[in-house]
Amino acid sequence: MATRTWTQQPSILTPSFKVYRATNQTISTDTDTKVSLDTVSLNNEGWFDTSTNYRHTPKFAGWWLYAAKAQIQALDTQKFHDTYLFQNGVSVLAKRTVSPATNSDLANFLFTTIEMNGSTDYVELFVRQDSSANKTLVGGVGFTFLMGFPIRRA
């Protein structure tokens, strides 16, 4: 039996992507803020917009697996950090973490499947924090990112 190379694998994995925030981003207090995912690790079909809307818009219908992480620095005691995945402007998954101590760095991880129509549906990453001051969303490939790949075509 011949060994398959990566390029010979089934095309179902082809339109995968991973994008991240390259530098820190300021997050205002008590405001849903879209994460400006501006740097590509993998975007082999170009379906993630890293310059205008910072969203993933797949070009075929089916189910996608999404994973995201967002880390905020130096939250005060008992203040929260929310991370959301939005589909078409509506939250479809949220995670809240409450700071146990002053100056805590908090990271939220999200994993979910979302059915996409392949034409107009899109996914975005948002965060929110409730400190009484602006806070920093940590940039860098390991700190704030969104990735996805198809798991079943329609």
Short mmCIF file of N, CA and C in Angstrom, two decimals:
data_model
loop_
_atom_site.label_atom_id
_atom_site.label_comp_id
_atom_site.label_asym_id
_atom_site.label_seq_id
_atom_site.Cartn_x
_atom_site.Cartn_y
_atom_site.Cartn_z
N MET A 1 0.85 -1.18 0.00
CA MET A 1 0.00 0.00 0.00
C MET A 1 0.89 1.24 0.00
N ALA A 2 0.58 2.17 -0.87
CA ALA A 2 1.37 3.40 -1.00
C ALA A 2 1.10 4.32 0.19
N THR A 3 2.11 5.05 0.60
CA THR A 3 1.97 6.03 1.66
C THR A 3 1.46 7.33 1.07
N ARG A 4 0.47 7.92 1.71
CA ARG A 4 -0.08 9.19 1.24
C ARG A 4 0.73 10.35 1.78
N THR A 5 0.92 11.35 0.97
CA THR A 5 1.53 12.59 1.45
C THR A 5 0.41 13.52 1.88
N TRP A 6 0.75 14.60 2.54
CA TRP A 6 -0.26 15.56 3.01
C TRP A 6 -1.12 16.07 1.87
N THR A 7 -0.52 16.37 0.74
CA THR A 7 -1.28 16.92 -0.39
C THR A 7 -2.22 15.90 -1.00
N GLN A 8 -2.06 14.63 -0.68
CA GLN A 8 -2.94 13.60 -1.21
C GLN A 8 -4.07 13.25 -0.25
N GLN A 9 -4.13 13.89 0.88
CA GLN A 9 -5.18 13.61 1.84
C GLN A 9 -6.52 14.08 1.27
N PRO A 10 -7.62 13.56 1.78
CA PRO A 10 -8.94 13.97 1.27
C PRO A 10 -9.12 15.48 1.35
N SER A 11 -9.76 16.05 0.36
CA SER A 11 -9.90 17.50 0.28
C SER A 11 -10.80 18.10 1.36
N ILE A 12 -11.48 17.27 2.13
CA ILE A 12 -12.35 17.79 3.19
C ILE A 12 -11.57 18.68 4.17
N LEU A 13 -10.26 18.46 4.32
CA LEU A 13 -9.46 19.26 5.24
C LEU A 13 -8.86 20.50 4.59
N THR A 14 -8.99 20.64 3.30
CA THR A 14 -8.31 21.68 2.55
C THR A 14 -8.60 23.11 3.01
N PRO A 15 -9.83 23.52 3.24
CA PRO A 15 -10.04 24.94 3.57
C PRO A 15 -9.86 25.30 5.04
N SER A 16 -8.93 24.71 5.71
CA SER A 16 -8.67 25.02 7.11
C SER A 16 -8.04 26.40 7.26
N PHE A 17 -8.16 26.97 8.48
CA PHE A 17 -7.52 28.25 8.74
C PHE A 17 -7.13 28.36 10.21
N LYS A 18 -6.11 29.17 10.48
CA LYS A 18 -5.76 29.62 11.83
C LYS A 18 -5.24 31.03 11.69
N VAL A 19 -5.86 31.94 12.43
CA VAL A 19 -5.47 33.35 12.42
C VAL A 19 -5.31 33.81 13.86
N TYR A 20 -4.51 34.85 14.05
CA TYR A 20 -4.29 35.35 15.40
C TYR A 20 -4.09 36.86 15.39
N ARG A 21 -4.14 37.43 16.58
CA ARG A 21 -3.88 38.84 16.78
C ARG A 21 -2.38 38.99 16.99
N ALA A 22 -1.70 39.75 16.12
CA ALA A 22 -0.23 39.84 16.16
C ALA A 22 0.27 40.65 17.35
N THR A 23 -0.43 41.74 17.68
CA THR A 23 0.00 42.61 18.76
C THR A 23 -1.14 42.76 19.76
N ASN A 24 -0.86 43.38 20.88
CA ASN A 24 -1.90 43.61 21.89
C ASN A 24 -3.01 44.49 21.33
N GLN A 25 -4.22 44.31 21.87
CA GLN A 25 -5.37 45.12 21.48
C GLN A 25 -6.03 45.64 22.74
N THR A 26 -6.40 46.90 22.77
CA THR A 26 -7.08 47.51 23.91
C THR A 26 -8.54 47.10 23.92
N ILE A 27 -9.01 46.66 25.09
CA ILE A 27 -10.40 46.25 25.26
C ILE A 27 -11.05 47.20 26.27
N SER A 28 -12.01 47.97 25.80
CA SER A 28 -12.73 48.91 26.68
C SER A 28 -13.57 48.14 27.68
N THR A 29 -13.86 48.77 28.81
CA THR A 29 -14.67 48.12 29.82
C THR A 29 -16.14 48.08 29.40
N ASP A 30 -16.81 46.98 29.74
CA ASP A 30 -18.25 46.79 29.50
C ASP A 30 -18.66 47.00 28.05
N THR A 31 -17.83 46.57 27.13
CA THR A 31 -18.12 46.73 25.69
C THR A 31 -17.77 45.44 24.96
N ASP A 32 -18.70 44.91 24.18
CA ASP A 32 -18.36 43.79 23.30
C ASP A 32 -17.41 44.31 22.24
N THR A 33 -16.23 43.70 22.15
CA THR A 33 -15.19 44.16 21.24
C THR A 33 -14.79 43.04 20.30
N LYS A 34 -14.86 43.30 19.00
CA LYS A 34 -14.42 42.31 18.04
C LYS A 34 -12.90 42.22 18.08
N VAL A 35 -12.39 41.00 18.09
CA VAL A 35 -10.95 40.80 18.07
C VAL A 35 -10.46 40.96 16.64
N SER A 36 -9.52 41.85 16.45
CA SER A 36 -8.95 42.11 15.12
C SER A 36 -7.88 41.07 14.82
N LEU A 37 -8.32 39.93 14.34
CA LEU A 37 -7.42 38.82 14.01
C LEU A 37 -6.75 39.15 12.68
N ASP A 38 -5.53 39.64 12.76
CA ASP A 38 -4.91 40.28 11.60
C ASP A 38 -3.73 39.53 10.99
N THR A 39 -3.40 38.35 11.51
CA THR A 39 -2.23 37.62 11.03
C THR A 39 -2.58 36.17 10.76
N VAL A 40 -2.09 35.66 9.65
CA VAL A 40 -2.43 34.31 9.19
C VAL A 40 -1.32 33.32 9.55
N SER A 41 -1.71 32.22 10.19
CA SER A 41 -0.82 31.06 10.29
C SER A 41 -1.15 30.09 9.16
N LEU A 42 -2.45 29.95 8.89
CA LEU A 42 -2.95 29.06 7.84
C LEU A 42 -4.27 29.63 7.34
N ASN A 43 -4.40 29.81 6.05
CA ASN A 43 -5.64 30.33 5.45
C ASN A 43 -5.61 29.91 3.98
N ASN A 44 -5.55 28.59 3.78
CA ASN A 44 -5.22 28.09 2.45
C ASN A 44 -6.24 28.37 1.36
N GLU A 45 -7.45 28.77 1.68
CA GLU A 45 -8.42 29.17 0.66
C GLU A 45 -8.67 30.68 0.67
N GLY A 46 -8.10 31.38 1.66
CA GLY A 46 -8.29 32.83 1.74
C GLY A 46 -9.68 33.24 2.19
N TRP A 47 -10.37 32.38 2.91
CA TRP A 47 -11.73 32.66 3.33
C TRP A 47 -11.82 33.44 4.63
N PHE A 48 -10.69 33.71 5.27
CA PHE A 48 -10.69 34.54 6.47
C PHE A 48 -10.20 35.93 6.11
N ASP A 49 -10.98 36.94 6.43
CA ASP A 49 -10.65 38.34 6.13
C ASP A 49 -9.84 38.90 7.31
N THR A 50 -8.54 39.13 7.09
CA THR A 50 -7.67 39.66 8.14
C THR A 50 -7.44 41.15 8.03
N SER A 51 -8.19 41.85 7.16
CA SER A 51 -7.91 43.27 6.98
C SER A 51 -9.11 44.19 7.17
N THR A 52 -10.33 43.69 7.02
CA THR A 52 -11.50 44.56 7.09
C THR A 52 -12.48 44.13 8.18
N ASN A 53 -13.07 42.94 8.01
CA ASN A 53 -14.12 42.47 8.92
C ASN A 53 -13.64 41.45 9.95
N TYR A 54 -12.46 40.91 9.77
CA TYR A 54 -11.89 39.93 10.70
C TYR A 54 -12.87 38.79 10.96
N ARG A 55 -13.29 38.13 9.87
CA ARG A 55 -14.28 37.06 9.98
C ARG A 55 -13.99 35.94 8.99
N HIS A 56 -14.54 34.78 9.32
CA HIS A 56 -14.43 33.61 8.44
C HIS A 56 -15.75 33.43 7.71
N THR A 57 -15.69 33.37 6.39
CA THR A 57 -16.86 33.16 5.54
C THR A 57 -16.57 32.00 4.60
N PRO A 58 -16.92 30.77 4.99
CA PRO A 58 -16.63 29.63 4.12
C PRO A 58 -17.48 29.66 2.85
N LYS A 59 -16.96 29.06 1.80
CA LYS A 59 -17.61 29.09 0.48
C LYS A 59 -18.30 27.79 0.11
N PHE A 60 -18.47 26.88 1.07
CA PHE A 60 -19.32 25.71 0.84
C PHE A 60 -20.10 25.43 2.12
N ALA A 61 -21.29 24.87 1.95
CA ALA A 61 -22.17 24.58 3.08
C ALA A 61 -21.69 23.33 3.81
N GLY A 62 -21.88 23.34 5.13
CA GLY A 62 -21.54 22.17 5.94
C GLY A 62 -21.27 22.56 7.38
N TRP A 63 -20.76 21.59 8.14
CA TRP A 63 -20.44 21.79 9.55
C TRP A 63 -18.95 22.06 9.70
N TRP A 64 -18.63 23.03 10.54
CA TRP A 64 -17.25 23.42 10.81
C TRP A 64 -16.97 23.26 12.29
N LEU A 65 -15.75 22.86 12.62
CA LEU A 65 -15.28 22.84 14.00
C LEU A 65 -14.43 24.09 14.19
N TYR A 66 -14.78 24.89 15.20
CA TYR A 66 -14.05 26.12 15.52
C TYR A 66 -13.42 25.99 16.89
N ALA A 67 -12.22 26.55 17.03
CA ALA A 67 -11.53 26.63 18.31
C ALA A 67 -10.97 28.04 18.44
N ALA A 68 -11.06 28.60 19.63
CA ALA A 68 -10.59 29.97 19.84
C ALA A 68 -9.99 30.10 21.24
N LYS A 69 -9.11 31.06 21.36
CA LYS A 69 -8.54 31.43 22.66
C LYS A 69 -8.39 32.94 22.68
N ALA A 70 -8.68 33.54 23.83
CA ALA A 70 -8.47 34.97 24.04
C ALA A 70 -7.96 35.18 25.46
N GLN A 71 -6.88 35.95 25.60
CA GLN A 71 -6.28 36.18 26.92
C GLN A 71 -6.22 37.67 27.21
N ILE A 72 -6.75 38.06 28.37
CA ILE A 72 -6.74 39.45 28.81
C ILE A 72 -5.82 39.57 30.03
N GLN A 73 -5.02 40.64 30.06
CA GLN A 73 -4.04 40.87 31.13
C GLN A 73 -4.62 41.69 32.27
N ALA A 74 -4.14 41.38 33.46
CA ALA A 74 -4.25 42.22 34.65
C ALA A 74 -5.67 42.62 35.02
N LEU A 75 -6.57 41.64 35.09
CA LEU A 75 -7.93 41.94 35.57
C LEU A 75 -7.92 42.04 37.09
N ASP A 76 -8.82 42.87 37.60
CA ASP A 76 -8.94 43.05 39.04
C ASP A 76 -9.74 41.90 39.66
N THR A 77 -9.67 41.76 40.97
CA THR A 77 -10.38 40.70 41.69
C THR A 77 -11.88 40.77 41.41
N GLN A 78 -12.45 39.61 41.14
CA GLN A 78 -13.88 39.42 40.89
C GLN A 78 -14.40 40.15 39.65
N LYS A 79 -13.53 40.46 38.71
CA LYS A 79 -13.94 41.04 37.43
C LYS A 79 -13.93 39.91 36.39
N PHE A 80 -14.79 40.04 35.37
CA PHE A 80 -14.91 38.94 34.42
C PHE A 80 -14.29 39.25 33.06
N HIS A 81 -14.02 38.17 32.37
CA HIS A 81 -13.55 38.18 30.98
C HIS A 81 -14.46 37.21 30.22
N ASP A 82 -15.20 37.75 29.24
CA ASP A 82 -16.06 36.93 28.38
C ASP A 82 -15.41 36.78 27.02
N THR A 83 -15.56 35.61 26.44
CA THR A 83 -15.14 35.36 25.06
C THR A 83 -16.33 34.76 24.34
N TYR A 84 -16.60 35.24 23.13
CA TYR A 84 -17.77 34.80 22.36
C TYR A 84 -17.36 34.42 20.94
N LEU A 85 -18.07 33.45 20.39
CA LEU A 85 -18.08 33.24 18.95
C LEU A 85 -19.43 33.72 18.46
N PHE A 86 -19.40 34.60 17.47
CA PHE A 86 -20.61 35.12 16.85
C PHE A 86 -20.77 34.49 15.47
N GLN A 87 -21.99 34.10 15.15
CA GLN A 87 -22.33 33.69 13.79
C GLN A 87 -23.35 34.70 13.27
N ASN A 88 -23.00 35.37 12.20
CA ASN A 88 -23.89 36.37 11.58
C ASN A 88 -24.34 37.43 12.58
N GLY A 89 -23.43 37.84 13.48
CA GLY A 89 -23.72 38.91 14.42
C GLY A 89 -24.43 38.49 15.69
N VAL A 90 -24.63 37.18 15.90
CA VAL A 90 -25.33 36.68 17.09
C VAL A 90 -24.41 35.70 17.82
N SER A 91 -24.34 35.83 19.13
CA SER A 91 -23.51 34.93 19.93
C SER A 91 -24.05 33.50 19.87
N VAL A 92 -23.18 32.55 19.51
CA VAL A 92 -23.56 31.14 19.49
C VAL A 92 -22.83 30.33 20.56
N LEU A 93 -21.78 30.92 21.15
CA LEU A 93 -21.05 30.27 22.23
C LEU A 93 -20.35 31.34 23.05
N ALA A 94 -20.42 31.19 24.37
CA ALA A 94 -19.77 32.17 25.26
C ALA A 94 -19.12 31.45 26.42
N LYS A 95 -18.04 32.04 26.91
CA LYS A 95 -17.33 31.52 28.08
C LYS A 95 -16.98 32.70 28.97
N ARG A 96 -17.33 32.60 30.25
CA ARG A 96 -17.00 33.65 31.22
C ARG A 96 -16.03 33.08 32.26
N THR A 97 -15.00 33.86 32.55
CA THR A 97 -14.05 33.53 33.61
C THR A 97 -13.96 34.73 34.54
N VAL A 98 -13.99 34.46 35.85
CA VAL A 98 -13.92 35.52 36.85
C VAL A 98 -12.54 35.50 37.49
N SER A 99 -11.95 36.67 37.61
CA SER A 99 -10.61 36.80 38.17
C SER A 99 -10.59 36.48 39.66
N PRO A 100 -9.71 35.57 40.10
CA PRO A 100 -9.64 35.23 41.52
C PRO A 100 -8.80 36.21 42.34
N ALA A 101 -7.99 37.02 41.68
CA ALA A 101 -7.09 37.94 42.40
C ALA A 101 -6.76 39.14 41.52
N THR A 102 -6.25 40.18 42.12
CA THR A 102 -5.85 41.37 41.37
C THR A 102 -4.69 41.04 40.44
N ASN A 103 -4.70 41.68 39.28
CA ASN A 103 -3.67 41.52 38.25
C ASN A 103 -3.59 40.10 37.69
N SER A 104 -4.75 39.45 37.60
CA SER A 104 -4.79 38.11 37.02
C SER A 104 -4.87 38.20 35.50
N ASP A 105 -4.11 37.35 34.83
CA ASP A 105 -4.24 37.18 33.38
C ASP A 105 -5.17 36.00 33.16
N LEU A 106 -6.25 36.23 32.41
CA LEU A 106 -7.25 35.18 32.20
C LEU A 106 -7.35 34.82 30.73
N ALA A 107 -7.40 33.52 30.45
CA ALA A 107 -7.56 33.03 29.10
C ALA A 107 -8.81 32.17 29.03
N ASN A 108 -9.60 32.38 27.99
CA ASN A 108 -10.77 31.55 27.72
C ASN A 108 -10.52 30.75 26.45
N PHE A 109 -10.95 29.50 26.48
CA PHE A 109 -10.88 28.63 25.31
C PHE A 109 -12.30 28.27 24.90
N LEU A 110 -12.58 28.27 23.59
CA LEU A 110 -13.88 27.89 23.06
C LEU A 110 -13.69 26.81 22.00
N PHE A 111 -14.58 25.82 22.01
CA PHE A 111 -14.61 24.79 20.98
C PHE A 111 -16.07 24.50 20.67
N THR A 112 -16.42 24.50 19.39
CA THR A 112 -17.80 24.20 19.03
C THR A 112 -17.90 23.84 17.55
N THR A 113 -19.03 23.27 17.18
CA THR A 113 -19.35 23.03 15.78
C THR A 113 -20.46 24.00 15.39
N ILE A 114 -20.36 24.51 14.17
CA ILE A 114 -21.36 25.45 13.67
C ILE A 114 -21.69 25.06 12.23
N GLU A 115 -22.98 25.02 11.92
CA GLU A 115 -23.40 24.76 10.54
C GLU A 115 -23.36 26.08 9.76
N MET A 116 -22.70 26.05 8.61
CA MET A 116 -22.53 27.25 7.77
C MET A 116 -23.19 27.00 6.42
N ASN A 117 -23.80 28.07 5.83
CA ASN A 117 -24.52 27.89 4.58
C ASN A 117 -23.64 27.96 3.33
N GLY A 118 -22.39 28.36 3.47
CA GLY A 118 -21.47 28.37 2.34
C GLY A 118 -21.56 29.59 1.44
N SER A 119 -22.34 30.58 1.83
CA SER A 119 -22.43 31.79 1.00
C SER A 119 -22.40 33.06 1.85
N THR A 120 -23.32 33.19 2.79
CA THR A 120 -23.41 34.44 3.56
C THR A 120 -23.08 34.29 5.03
N ASP A 121 -23.05 33.08 5.56
CA ASP A 121 -22.74 32.89 6.98
C ASP A 121 -21.29 33.24 7.27
N TYR A 122 -21.06 33.82 8.45
CA TYR A 122 -19.70 34.16 8.87
C TYR A 122 -19.56 34.00 10.37
N VAL A 123 -18.32 33.82 10.84
CA VAL A 123 -17.99 33.64 12.25
C VAL A 123 -16.95 34.67 12.64
N GLU A 124 -17.14 35.26 13.85
CA GLU A 124 -16.22 36.27 14.39
C GLU A 124 -15.94 35.97 15.85
N LEU A 125 -14.82 36.49 16.36
CA LEU A 125 -14.44 36.35 17.76
C LEU A 125 -14.59 37.69 18.46
N PHE A 126 -15.28 37.69 19.61
CA PHE A 126 -15.48 38.89 20.41
C PHE A 126 -15.05 38.63 21.85
N VAL A 127 -14.70 39.70 22.56
CA VAL A 127 -14.38 39.64 23.99
C VAL A 127 -15.07 40.79 24.72
N ARG A 128 -15.14 40.66 26.04
CA ARG A 128 -15.70 41.70 26.90
C ARG A 128 -15.05 41.55 28.27
N GLN A 129 -14.86 42.66 28.96
CA GLN A 129 -14.35 42.62 30.34
C GLN A 129 -15.02 43.74 31.12
N ASP A 130 -15.13 43.54 32.44
CA ASP A 130 -15.88 44.53 33.24
C ASP A 130 -15.04 45.25 34.29
N SER A 131 -13.74 45.36 34.07
CA SER A 131 -12.94 46.21 34.97
C SER A 131 -13.36 47.65 34.75
N SER A 132 -13.01 48.52 35.64
CA SER A 132 -13.41 49.91 35.50
C SER A 132 -12.47 50.70 34.59
N ALA A 133 -11.58 49.99 33.90
CA ALA A 133 -10.63 50.64 32.99
C ALA A 133 -10.37 49.74 31.78
N ASN A 134 -9.78 50.33 30.75
CA ASN A 134 -9.39 49.53 29.59
C ASN A 134 -8.38 48.47 30.01
N LYS A 135 -8.43 47.33 29.35
CA LYS A 135 -7.48 46.24 29.61
C LYS A 135 -6.87 45.79 28.29
N THR A 136 -5.85 44.95 28.38
CA THR A 136 -5.09 44.52 27.20
C THR A 136 -5.41 43.09 26.84
N LEU A 137 -5.85 42.90 25.60
CA LEU A 137 -5.96 41.57 25.01
C LEU A 137 -4.57 41.23 24.49
N VAL A 138 -4.03 40.10 24.91
CA VAL A 138 -2.65 39.74 24.60
C VAL A 138 -2.55 39.23 23.16
N GLY A 139 -1.67 39.87 22.39
CA GLY A 139 -1.42 39.43 21.03
C GLY A 139 -0.39 38.32 20.99
N GLY A 140 -0.38 37.61 19.88
CA GLY A 140 0.58 36.53 19.68
C GLY A 140 -0.13 35.23 19.35
N VAL A 141 0.51 34.40 18.56
CA VAL A 141 -0.11 33.18 18.04
C VAL A 141 -0.60 32.24 19.13
N GLY A 142 0.05 32.20 20.27
CA GLY A 142 -0.38 31.30 21.33
C GLY A 142 -1.34 31.90 22.33
N PHE A 143 -1.65 33.19 22.20
CA PHE A 143 -2.46 33.87 23.20
C PHE A 143 -3.88 34.19 22.74
N THR A 144 -4.04 34.69 21.53
CA THR A 144 -5.36 35.08 21.02
C THR A 144 -5.47 34.63 19.57
N PHE A 145 -6.35 33.65 19.33
CA PHE A 145 -6.45 33.09 17.97
C PHE A 145 -7.83 32.51 17.72
N LEU A 146 -8.10 32.24 16.45
CA LEU A 146 -9.30 31.53 16.01
C LEU A 146 -8.86 30.58 14.91
N MET A 147 -9.36 29.36 14.97
CA MET A 147 -9.04 28.39 13.93
C MET A 147 -10.28 27.56 13.61
N GLY A 148 -10.30 26.98 12.43
CA GLY A 148 -11.43 26.13 12.07
C GLY A 148 -11.14 25.26 10.88
N PHE A 149 -11.92 24.19 10.80
CA PHE A 149 -11.84 23.32 9.64
C PHE A 149 -13.17 22.59 9.47
N PRO A 150 -13.47 22.21 8.22
CA PRO A 150 -14.74 21.54 7.97
C PRO A 150 -14.72 20.12 8.51
N ILE A 151 -15.85 19.68 9.06
CA ILE A 151 -15.95 18.30 9.51
C ILE A 151 -16.98 17.51 8.69
N ARG A 152 -17.89 18.23 8.02
CA ARG A 152 -18.84 17.55 7.13
C ARG A 152 -19.43 18.54 6.14
N ARG A 153 -19.31 18.24 4.89
CA ARG A 153 -19.96 19.07 3.87
C ARG A 153 -21.43 18.72 3.78
N ALA A 154 -22.23 19.73 3.42
CA ALA A 154 -23.68 19.53 3.31
C ALA A 154 -24.01 18.72 2.07
#
